PDB file of C-alpha atoms in Angstrom:
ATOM      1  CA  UNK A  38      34.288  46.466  -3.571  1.00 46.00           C
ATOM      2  CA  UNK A  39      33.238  46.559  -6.952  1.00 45.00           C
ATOM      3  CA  UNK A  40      36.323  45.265  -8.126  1.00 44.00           C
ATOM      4  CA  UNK A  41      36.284  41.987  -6.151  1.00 43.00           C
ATOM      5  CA  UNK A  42      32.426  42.005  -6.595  1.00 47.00           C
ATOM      6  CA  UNK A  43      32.868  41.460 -10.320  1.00 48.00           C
ATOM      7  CA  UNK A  44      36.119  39.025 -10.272  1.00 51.00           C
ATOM      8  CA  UNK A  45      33.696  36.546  -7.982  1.00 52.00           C
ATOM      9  CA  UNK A  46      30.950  36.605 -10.274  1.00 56.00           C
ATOM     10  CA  UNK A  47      33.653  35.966 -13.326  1.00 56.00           C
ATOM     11  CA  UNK A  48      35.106  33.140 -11.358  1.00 51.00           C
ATOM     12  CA  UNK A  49      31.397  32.172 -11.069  1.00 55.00           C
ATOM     13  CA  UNK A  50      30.489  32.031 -14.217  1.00 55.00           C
ATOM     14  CA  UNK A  51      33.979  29.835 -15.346  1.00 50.00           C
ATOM     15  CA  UNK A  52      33.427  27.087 -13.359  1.00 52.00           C
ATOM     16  CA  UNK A  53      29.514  27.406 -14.433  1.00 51.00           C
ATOM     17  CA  UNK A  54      31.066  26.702 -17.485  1.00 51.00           C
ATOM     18  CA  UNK A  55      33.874  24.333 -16.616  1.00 50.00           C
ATOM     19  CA  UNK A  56      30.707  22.339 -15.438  1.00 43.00           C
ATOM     20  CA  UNK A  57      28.977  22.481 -18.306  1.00 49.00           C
ATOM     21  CA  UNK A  58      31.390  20.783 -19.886  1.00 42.00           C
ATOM     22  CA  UNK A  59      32.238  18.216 -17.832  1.00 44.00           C
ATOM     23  CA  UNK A  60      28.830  17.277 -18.133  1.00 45.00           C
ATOM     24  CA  UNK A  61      28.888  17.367 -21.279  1.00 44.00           C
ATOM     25  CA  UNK A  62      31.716  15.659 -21.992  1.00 46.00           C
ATOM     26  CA  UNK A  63      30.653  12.770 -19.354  1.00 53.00           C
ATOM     27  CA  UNK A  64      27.495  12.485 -21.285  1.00 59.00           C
ATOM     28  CA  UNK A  65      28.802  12.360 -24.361  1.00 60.00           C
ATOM     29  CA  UNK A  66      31.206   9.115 -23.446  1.00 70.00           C
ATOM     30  CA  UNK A  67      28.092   7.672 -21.790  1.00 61.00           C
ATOM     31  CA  UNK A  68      25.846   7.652 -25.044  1.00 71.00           C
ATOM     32  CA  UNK A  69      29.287   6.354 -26.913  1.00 74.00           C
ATOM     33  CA  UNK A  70      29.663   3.497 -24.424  1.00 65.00           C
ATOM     34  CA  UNK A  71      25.870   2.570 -24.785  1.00 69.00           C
ATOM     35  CA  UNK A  72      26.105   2.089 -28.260  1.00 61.00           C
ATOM     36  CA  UNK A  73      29.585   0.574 -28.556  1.00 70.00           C
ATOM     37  CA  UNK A  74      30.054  -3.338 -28.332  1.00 65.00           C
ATOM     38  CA  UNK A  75      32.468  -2.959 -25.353  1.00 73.00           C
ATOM     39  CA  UNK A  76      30.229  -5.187 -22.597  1.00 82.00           C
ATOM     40  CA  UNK A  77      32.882  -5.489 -20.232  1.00 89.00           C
ATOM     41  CA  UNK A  78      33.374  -2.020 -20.549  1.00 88.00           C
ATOM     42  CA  UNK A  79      30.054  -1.202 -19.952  1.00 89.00           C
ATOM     43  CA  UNK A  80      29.824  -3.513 -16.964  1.00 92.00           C
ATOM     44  CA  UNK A  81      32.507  -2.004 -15.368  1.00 93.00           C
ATOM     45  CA  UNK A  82      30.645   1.697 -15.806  1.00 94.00           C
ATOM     46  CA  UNK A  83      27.528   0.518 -14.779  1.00 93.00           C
ATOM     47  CA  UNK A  84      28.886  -1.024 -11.382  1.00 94.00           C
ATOM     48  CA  UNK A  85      31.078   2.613 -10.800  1.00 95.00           C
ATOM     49  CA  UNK A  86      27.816   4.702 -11.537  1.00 94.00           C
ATOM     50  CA  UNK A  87      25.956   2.344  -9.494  1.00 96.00           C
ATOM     51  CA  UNK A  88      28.148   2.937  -6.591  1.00 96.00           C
ATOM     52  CA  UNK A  89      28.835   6.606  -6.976  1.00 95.00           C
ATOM     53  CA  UNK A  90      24.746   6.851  -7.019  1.00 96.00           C
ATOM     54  CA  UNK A  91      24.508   7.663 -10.569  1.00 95.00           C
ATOM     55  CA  UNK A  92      21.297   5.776 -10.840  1.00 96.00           C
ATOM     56  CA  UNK A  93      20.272   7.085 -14.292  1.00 94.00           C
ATOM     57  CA  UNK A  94      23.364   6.129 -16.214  1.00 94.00           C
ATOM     58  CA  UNK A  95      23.755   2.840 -14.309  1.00 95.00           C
ATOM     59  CA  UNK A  96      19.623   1.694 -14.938  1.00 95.00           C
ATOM     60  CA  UNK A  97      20.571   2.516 -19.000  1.00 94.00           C
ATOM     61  CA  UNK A  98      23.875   0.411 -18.622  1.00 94.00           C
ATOM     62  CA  UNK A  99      22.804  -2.661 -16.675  1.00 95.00           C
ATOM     63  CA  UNK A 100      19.255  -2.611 -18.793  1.00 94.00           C
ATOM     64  CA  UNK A 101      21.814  -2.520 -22.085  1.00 92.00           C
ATOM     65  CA  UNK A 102      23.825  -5.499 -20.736  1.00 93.00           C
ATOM     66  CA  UNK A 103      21.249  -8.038 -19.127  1.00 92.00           C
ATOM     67  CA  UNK A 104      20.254 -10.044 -22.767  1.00 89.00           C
ATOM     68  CA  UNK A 105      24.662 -10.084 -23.349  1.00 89.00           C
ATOM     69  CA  UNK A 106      25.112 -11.456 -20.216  1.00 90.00           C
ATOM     70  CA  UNK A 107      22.182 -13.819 -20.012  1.00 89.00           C
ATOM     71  CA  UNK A 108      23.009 -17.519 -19.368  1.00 87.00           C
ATOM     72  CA  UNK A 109      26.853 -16.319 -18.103  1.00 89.00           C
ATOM     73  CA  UNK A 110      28.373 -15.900 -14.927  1.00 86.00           C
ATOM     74  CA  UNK A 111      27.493 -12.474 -14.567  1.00 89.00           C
ATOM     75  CA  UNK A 112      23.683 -12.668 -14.960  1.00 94.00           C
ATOM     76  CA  UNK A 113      22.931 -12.612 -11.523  1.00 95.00           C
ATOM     77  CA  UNK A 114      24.882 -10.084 -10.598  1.00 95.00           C
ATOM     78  CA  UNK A 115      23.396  -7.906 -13.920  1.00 96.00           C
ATOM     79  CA  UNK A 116      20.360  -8.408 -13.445  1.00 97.00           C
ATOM     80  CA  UNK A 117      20.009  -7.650  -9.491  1.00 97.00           C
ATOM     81  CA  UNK A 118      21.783  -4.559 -10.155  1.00 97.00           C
ATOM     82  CA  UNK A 119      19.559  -3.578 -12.817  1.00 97.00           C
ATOM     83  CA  UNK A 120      16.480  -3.803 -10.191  1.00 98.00           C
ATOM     84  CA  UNK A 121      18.420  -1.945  -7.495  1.00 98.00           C
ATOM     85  CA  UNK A 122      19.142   0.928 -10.161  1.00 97.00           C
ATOM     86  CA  UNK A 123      15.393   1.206 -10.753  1.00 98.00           C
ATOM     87  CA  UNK A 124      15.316   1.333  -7.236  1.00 97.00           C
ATOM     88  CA  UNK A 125      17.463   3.928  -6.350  1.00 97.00           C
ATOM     89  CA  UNK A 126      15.681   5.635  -9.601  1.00 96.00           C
ATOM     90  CA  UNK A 127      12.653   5.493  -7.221  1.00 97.00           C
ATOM     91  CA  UNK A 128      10.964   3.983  -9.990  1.00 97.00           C
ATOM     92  CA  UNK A 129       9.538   1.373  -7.259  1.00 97.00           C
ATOM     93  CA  UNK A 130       7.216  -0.235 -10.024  1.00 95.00           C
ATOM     94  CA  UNK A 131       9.736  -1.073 -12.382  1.00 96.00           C
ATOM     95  CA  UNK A 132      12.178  -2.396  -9.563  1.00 97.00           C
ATOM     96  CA  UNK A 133       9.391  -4.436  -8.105  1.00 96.00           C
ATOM     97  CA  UNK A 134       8.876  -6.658 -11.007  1.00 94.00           C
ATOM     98  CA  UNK A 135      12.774  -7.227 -11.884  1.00 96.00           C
ATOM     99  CA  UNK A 136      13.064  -8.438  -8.300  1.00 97.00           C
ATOM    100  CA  UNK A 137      10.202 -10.643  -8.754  1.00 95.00           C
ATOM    101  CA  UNK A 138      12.115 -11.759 -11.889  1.00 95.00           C
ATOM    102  CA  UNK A 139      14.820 -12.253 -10.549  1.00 97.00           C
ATOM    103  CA  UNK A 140      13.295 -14.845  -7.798  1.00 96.00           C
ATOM    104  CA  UNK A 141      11.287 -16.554 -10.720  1.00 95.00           C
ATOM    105  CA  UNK A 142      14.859 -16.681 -12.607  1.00 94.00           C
ATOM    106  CA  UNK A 143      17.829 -17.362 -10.161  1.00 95.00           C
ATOM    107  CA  UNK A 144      15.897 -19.281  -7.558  1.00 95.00           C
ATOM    108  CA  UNK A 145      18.885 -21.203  -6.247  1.00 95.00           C
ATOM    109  CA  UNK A 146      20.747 -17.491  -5.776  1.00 95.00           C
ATOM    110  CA  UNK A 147      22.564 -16.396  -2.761  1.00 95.00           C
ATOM    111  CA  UNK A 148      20.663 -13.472  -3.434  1.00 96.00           C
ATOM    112  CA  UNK A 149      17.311 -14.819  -4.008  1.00 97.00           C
ATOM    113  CA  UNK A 150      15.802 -13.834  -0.288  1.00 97.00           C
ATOM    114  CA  UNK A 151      17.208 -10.151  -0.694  1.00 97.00           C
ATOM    115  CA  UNK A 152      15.525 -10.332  -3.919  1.00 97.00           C
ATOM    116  CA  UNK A 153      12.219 -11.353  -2.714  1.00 97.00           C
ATOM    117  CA  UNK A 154      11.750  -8.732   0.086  1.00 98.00           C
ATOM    118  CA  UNK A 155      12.994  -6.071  -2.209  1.00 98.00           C
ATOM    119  CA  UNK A 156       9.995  -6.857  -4.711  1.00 97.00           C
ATOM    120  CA  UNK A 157       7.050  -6.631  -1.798  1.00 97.00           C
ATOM    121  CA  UNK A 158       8.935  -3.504  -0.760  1.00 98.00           C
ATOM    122  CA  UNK A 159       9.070  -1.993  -3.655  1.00 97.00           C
ATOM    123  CA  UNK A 160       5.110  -2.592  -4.346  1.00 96.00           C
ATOM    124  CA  UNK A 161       4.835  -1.262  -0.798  1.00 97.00           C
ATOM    125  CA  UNK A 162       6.308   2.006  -1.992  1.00 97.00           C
ATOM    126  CA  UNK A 163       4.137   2.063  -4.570  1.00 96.00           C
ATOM    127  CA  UNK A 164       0.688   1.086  -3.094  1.00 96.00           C
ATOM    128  CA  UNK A 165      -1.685   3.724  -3.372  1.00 96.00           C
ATOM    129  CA  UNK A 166      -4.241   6.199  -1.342  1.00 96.00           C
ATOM    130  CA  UNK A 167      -6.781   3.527   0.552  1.00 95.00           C
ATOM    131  CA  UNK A 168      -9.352   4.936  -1.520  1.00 93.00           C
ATOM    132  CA  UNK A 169      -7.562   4.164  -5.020  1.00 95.00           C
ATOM    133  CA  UNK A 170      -7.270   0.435  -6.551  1.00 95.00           C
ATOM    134  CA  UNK A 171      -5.009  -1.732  -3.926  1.00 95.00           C
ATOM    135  CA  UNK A 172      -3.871  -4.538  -6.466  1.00 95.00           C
ATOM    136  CA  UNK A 173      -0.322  -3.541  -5.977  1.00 94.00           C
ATOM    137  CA  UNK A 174      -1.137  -3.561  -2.021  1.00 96.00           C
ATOM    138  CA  UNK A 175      -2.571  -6.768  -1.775  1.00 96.00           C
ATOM    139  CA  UNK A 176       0.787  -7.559  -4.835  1.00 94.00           C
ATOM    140  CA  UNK A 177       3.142  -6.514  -1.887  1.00 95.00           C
ATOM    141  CA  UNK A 178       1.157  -8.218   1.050  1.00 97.00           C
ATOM    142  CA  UNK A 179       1.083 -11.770  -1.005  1.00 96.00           C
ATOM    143  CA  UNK A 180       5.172 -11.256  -1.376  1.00 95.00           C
ATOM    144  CA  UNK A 181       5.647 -10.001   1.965  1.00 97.00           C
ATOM    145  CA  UNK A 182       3.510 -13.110   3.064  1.00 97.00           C
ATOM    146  CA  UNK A 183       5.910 -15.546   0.615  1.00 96.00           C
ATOM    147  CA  UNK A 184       9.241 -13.690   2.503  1.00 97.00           C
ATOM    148  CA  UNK A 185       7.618 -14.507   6.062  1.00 97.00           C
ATOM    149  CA  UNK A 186       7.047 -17.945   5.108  1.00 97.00           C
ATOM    150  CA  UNK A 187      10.316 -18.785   3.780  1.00 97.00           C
ATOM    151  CA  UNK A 188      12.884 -17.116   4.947  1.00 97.00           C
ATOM    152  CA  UNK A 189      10.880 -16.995   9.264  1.00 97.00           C
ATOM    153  CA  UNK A 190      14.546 -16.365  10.782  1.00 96.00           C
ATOM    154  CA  UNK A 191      15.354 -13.574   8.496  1.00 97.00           C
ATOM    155  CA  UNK A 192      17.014 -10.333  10.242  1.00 96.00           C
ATOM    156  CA  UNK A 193      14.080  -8.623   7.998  1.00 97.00           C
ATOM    157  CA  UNK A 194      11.388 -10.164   9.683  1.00 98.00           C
ATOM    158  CA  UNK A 195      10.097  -7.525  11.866  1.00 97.00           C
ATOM    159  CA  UNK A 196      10.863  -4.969   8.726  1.00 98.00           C
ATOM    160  CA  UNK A 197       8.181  -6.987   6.800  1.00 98.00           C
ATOM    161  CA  UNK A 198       5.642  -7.637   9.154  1.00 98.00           C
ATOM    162  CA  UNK A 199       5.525  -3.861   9.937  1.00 98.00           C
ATOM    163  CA  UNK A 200       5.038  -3.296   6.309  1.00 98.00           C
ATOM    164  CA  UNK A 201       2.276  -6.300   6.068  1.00 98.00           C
ATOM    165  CA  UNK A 202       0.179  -5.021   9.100  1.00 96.00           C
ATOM    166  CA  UNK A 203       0.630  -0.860   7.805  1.00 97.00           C
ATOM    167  CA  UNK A 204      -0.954  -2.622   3.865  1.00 97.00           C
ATOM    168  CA  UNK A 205      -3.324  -4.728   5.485  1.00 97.00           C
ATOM    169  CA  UNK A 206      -4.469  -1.724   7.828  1.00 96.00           C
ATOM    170  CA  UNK A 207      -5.084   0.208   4.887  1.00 96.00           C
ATOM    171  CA  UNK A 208      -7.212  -2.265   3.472  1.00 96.00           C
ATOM    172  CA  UNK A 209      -9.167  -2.584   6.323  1.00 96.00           C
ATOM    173  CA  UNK A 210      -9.712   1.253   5.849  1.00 96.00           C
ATOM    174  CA  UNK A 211     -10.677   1.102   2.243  1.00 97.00           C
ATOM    175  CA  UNK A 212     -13.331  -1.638   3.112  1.00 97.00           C
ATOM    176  CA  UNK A 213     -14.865  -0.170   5.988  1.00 97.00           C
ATOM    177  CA  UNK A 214     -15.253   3.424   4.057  1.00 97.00           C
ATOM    178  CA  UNK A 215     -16.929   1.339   1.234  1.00 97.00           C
ATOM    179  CA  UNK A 216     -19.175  -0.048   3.742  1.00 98.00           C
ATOM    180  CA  UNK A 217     -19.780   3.379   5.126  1.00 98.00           C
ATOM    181  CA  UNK A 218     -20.399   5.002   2.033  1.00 98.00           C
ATOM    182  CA  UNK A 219     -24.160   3.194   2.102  1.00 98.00           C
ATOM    183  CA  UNK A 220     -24.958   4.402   4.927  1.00 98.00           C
ATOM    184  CA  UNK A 221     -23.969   7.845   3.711  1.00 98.00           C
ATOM    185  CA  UNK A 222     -26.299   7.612   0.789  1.00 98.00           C
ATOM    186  CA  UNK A 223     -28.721   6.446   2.681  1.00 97.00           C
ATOM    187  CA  UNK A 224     -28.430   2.407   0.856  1.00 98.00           C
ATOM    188  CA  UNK A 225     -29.280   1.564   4.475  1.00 98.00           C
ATOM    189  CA  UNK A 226     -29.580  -2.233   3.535  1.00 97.00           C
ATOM    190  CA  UNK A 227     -26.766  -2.684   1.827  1.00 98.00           C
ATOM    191  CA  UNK A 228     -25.040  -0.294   4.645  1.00 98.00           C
ATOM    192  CA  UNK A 229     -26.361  -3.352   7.032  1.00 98.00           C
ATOM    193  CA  UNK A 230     -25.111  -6.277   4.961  1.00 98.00           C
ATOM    194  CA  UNK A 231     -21.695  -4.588   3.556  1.00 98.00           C
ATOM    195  CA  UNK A 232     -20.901  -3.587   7.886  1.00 98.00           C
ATOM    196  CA  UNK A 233     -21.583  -6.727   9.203  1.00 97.00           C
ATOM    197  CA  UNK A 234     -19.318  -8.534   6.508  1.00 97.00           C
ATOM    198  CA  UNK A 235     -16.575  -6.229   7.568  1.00 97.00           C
ATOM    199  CA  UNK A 236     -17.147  -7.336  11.155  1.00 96.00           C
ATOM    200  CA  UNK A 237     -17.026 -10.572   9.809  1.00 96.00           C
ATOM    201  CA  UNK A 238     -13.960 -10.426   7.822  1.00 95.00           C
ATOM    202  CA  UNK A 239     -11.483  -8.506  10.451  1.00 95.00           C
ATOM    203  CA  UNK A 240     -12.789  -9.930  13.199  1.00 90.00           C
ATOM    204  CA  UNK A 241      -9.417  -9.229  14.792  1.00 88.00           C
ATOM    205  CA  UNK A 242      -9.598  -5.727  14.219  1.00 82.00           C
ATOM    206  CA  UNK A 243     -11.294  -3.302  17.386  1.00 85.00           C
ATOM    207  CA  UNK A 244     -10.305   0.317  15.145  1.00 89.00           C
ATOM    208  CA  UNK A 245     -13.216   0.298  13.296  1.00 94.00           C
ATOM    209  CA  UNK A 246     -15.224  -2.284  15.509  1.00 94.00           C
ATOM    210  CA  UNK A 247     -17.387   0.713  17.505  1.00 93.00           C
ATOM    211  CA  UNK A 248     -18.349   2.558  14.529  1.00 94.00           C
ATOM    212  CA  UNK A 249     -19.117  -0.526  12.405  1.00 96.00           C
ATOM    213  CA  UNK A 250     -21.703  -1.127  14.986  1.00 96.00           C
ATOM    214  CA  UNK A 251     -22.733   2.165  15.245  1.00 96.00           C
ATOM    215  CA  UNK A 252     -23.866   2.532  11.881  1.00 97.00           C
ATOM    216  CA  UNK A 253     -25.198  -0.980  11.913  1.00 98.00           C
ATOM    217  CA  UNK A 254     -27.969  -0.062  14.339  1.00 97.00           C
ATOM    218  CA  UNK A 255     -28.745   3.270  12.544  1.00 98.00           C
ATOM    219  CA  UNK A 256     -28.991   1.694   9.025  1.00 98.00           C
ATOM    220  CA  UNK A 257     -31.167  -1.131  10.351  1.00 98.00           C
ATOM    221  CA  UNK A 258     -33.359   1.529  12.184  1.00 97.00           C
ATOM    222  CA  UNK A 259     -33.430   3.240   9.110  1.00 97.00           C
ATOM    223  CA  UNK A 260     -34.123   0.430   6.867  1.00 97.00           C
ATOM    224  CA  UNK A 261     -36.960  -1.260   9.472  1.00 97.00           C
ATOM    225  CA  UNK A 262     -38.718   2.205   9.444  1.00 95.00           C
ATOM    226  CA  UNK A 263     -38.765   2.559   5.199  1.00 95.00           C
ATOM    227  CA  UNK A 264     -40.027  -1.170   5.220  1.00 95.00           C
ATOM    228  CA  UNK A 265     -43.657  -2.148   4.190  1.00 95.00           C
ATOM    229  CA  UNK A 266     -45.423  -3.378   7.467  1.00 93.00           C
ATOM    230  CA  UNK A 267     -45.373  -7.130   6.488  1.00 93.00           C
ATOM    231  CA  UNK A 268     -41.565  -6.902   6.841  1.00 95.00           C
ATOM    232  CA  UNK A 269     -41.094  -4.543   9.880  1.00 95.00           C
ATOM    233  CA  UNK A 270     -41.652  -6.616  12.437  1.00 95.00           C
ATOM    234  CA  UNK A 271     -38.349  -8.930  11.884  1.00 96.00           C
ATOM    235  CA  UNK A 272     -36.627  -5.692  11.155  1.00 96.00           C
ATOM    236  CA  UNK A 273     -37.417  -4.244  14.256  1.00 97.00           C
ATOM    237  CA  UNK A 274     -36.458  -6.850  16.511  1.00 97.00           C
ATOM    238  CA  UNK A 275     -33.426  -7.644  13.877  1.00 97.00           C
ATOM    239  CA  UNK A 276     -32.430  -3.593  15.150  1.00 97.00           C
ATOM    240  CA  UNK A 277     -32.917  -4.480  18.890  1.00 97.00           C
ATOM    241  CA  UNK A 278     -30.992  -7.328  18.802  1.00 98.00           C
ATOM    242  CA  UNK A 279     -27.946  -5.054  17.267  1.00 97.00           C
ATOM    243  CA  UNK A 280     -28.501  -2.243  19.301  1.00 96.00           C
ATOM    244  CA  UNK A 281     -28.529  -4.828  22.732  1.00 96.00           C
ATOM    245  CA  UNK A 282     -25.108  -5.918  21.522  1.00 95.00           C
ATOM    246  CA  UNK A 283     -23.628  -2.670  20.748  1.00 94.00           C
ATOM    247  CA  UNK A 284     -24.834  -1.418  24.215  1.00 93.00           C
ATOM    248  CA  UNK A 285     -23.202  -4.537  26.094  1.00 92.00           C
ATOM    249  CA  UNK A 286     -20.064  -3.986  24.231  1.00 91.00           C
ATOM    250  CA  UNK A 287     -19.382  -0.382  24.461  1.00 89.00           C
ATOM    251  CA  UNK A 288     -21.530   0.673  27.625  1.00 80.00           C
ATOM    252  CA  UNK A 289     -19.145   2.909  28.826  1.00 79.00           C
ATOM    253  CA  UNK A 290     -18.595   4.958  25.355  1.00 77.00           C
ATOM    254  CA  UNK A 291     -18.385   9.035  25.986  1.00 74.00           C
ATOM    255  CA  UNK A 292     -20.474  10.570  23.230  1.00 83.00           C
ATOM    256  CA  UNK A 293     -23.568  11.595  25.098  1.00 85.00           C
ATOM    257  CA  UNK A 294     -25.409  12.513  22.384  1.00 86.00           C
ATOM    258  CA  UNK A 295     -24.848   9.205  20.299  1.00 88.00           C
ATOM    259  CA  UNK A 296     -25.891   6.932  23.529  1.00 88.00           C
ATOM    260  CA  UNK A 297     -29.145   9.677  23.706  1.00 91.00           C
ATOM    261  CA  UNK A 298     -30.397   9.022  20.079  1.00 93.00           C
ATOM    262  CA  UNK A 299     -29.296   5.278  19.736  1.00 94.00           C
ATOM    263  CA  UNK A 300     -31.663   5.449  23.256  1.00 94.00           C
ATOM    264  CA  UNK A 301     -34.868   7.167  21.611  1.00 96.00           C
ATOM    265  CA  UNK A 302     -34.139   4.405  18.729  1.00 96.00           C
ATOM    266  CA  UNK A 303     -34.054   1.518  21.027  1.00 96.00           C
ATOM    267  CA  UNK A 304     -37.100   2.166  22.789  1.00 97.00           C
ATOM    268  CA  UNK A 305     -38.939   3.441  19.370  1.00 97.00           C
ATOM    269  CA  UNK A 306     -37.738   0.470  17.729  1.00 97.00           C
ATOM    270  CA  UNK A 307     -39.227  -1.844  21.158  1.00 96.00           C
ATOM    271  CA  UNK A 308     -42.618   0.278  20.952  1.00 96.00           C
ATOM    272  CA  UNK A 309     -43.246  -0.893  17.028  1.00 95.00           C
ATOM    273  CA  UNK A 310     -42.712  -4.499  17.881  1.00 94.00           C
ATOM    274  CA  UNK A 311     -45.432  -4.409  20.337  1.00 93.00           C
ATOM    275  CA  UNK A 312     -47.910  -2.314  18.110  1.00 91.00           C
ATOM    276  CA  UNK A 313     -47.119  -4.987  15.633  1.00 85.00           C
ATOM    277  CA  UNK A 314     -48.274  -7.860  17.557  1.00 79.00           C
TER     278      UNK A 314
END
């Protein structure tokens, strides 16, 4: 046992080494070949690591080869397979913009459409958190958007409107939390103003429509109820009026203790008017 123990872990440890090399040696001929003045040679490695998934070695290549081939037959194809190296690189941000190149360069191209869904997908891929900056989502929305409106019979239609409608929901997120976030620190004005935009703005949109209104009758409750008495009248009935339309809307909502407070509001809220007369 020991015997055969030891000759595996020897066999191990030669083709270890055997790999080694290889590597070696294959990285070697690649930093040789980036440096040489060979283009077609180059081309011709950058297309067979590009298809044998070699993304690193093929993003150095087609990057090395894109300002020889520019203005020849083979920019095109250089330059699209430079953005789907990034791609398959994962560096999405990178990839995005040389697709977006690409459409601004080779707008007559065959592969022009491909080229302008891979760009918004790529800025999909990279659009952040909801609570981080969304340039690059609303970036990928606007392109998306562009790919909808030219290219309407595309097999990748339904792709991209699933991706518009996941960015755009996440948008819609961001804004209502931002919204929220008054309320939270007790900005109960700008809480009012900042949720009824949002209603405004996504009118469409019933996920965030109950608790929009929600917190719309608290913060003008609130805000009523901090005001000097000159101003608390009109804020009072302002809250009724909100209140009224939350209550016709969502009459049948379940949370027992929301509909008991918003109730003790209401009528508080209806009580103040009339002292104020």
């Amino acid at each position: 046992m020991k015997y055969f123990s030891t000759s595996h872990s020897s066999v191990g440890i030669l083709f270890a080494m055997i790999g080694i090399l290889l590597f070696s040696s294959c990285a070697s001929n690649h930093k040789k070949l980036l440096k040489s003045n060979d283009n077609e040679a180059k081309y011709q490695a950058a297309i067979k690591a590009y298809e044998q998934e070699n993304y690193y070695h093929a993003t150095q290549l087609f990057e090395n080869l894109i300002f020889y081939f520019r203005g020849k037959a083979q920019a095109e194809e250089v330059n699209l397979y430079y953005g789907k190296s990034l791609m398959g690189s994962k560096d999405y941000y990178s990839a995005g913009y040389q697709f977006e190149n690409f459409v601004r360069w080779f707008p007559y191209s065959e592969h022009t459409e491909e080229a302008l869904y891979l760009s918004a997908y790529c800025k999909y891929m990279e659009s952040p958190d909801f609570y981080l900056d969304q340039t690059l989502t609303i970036e990928s929305m606007k392109a998306f958007q562009d790919y909808l409106d030219k290219y309407p019979e595309s097999p990748r239609v339904n792709d991209a409107n699933k991706y518009f409608d996941e960015l755009r929901l996440k948008l819609i997120k961001k804004d209502y939390t931002t919204a929220y976030n008054y309320y939270k620190v007790e900005q109960y004005q700008a809480a009012h103003v900042a949720l009824t935009n949002f209603l405004t703005k996504y009118s469409d949109q019933t996920q965030y429509r109950q608790d929009a209104m929600y917190y719309i009758v608290l913060s003008g409750y609130y805000y009523a109820k901090a005001s000097v008495v000159e101003k608390q009248k009109e804020r009072w009935e302002s809250m009724i009026l909100d209140y009224e339309r939350y209550a016709t809307l969502f009459e049948n909502f379940t949370d027992k203790n929301k509909v008991s407070d918003l109730k003790e509001k209401y009528a508080y809220a209806k009580k103040q008017v009339e002292n104020l007369k």
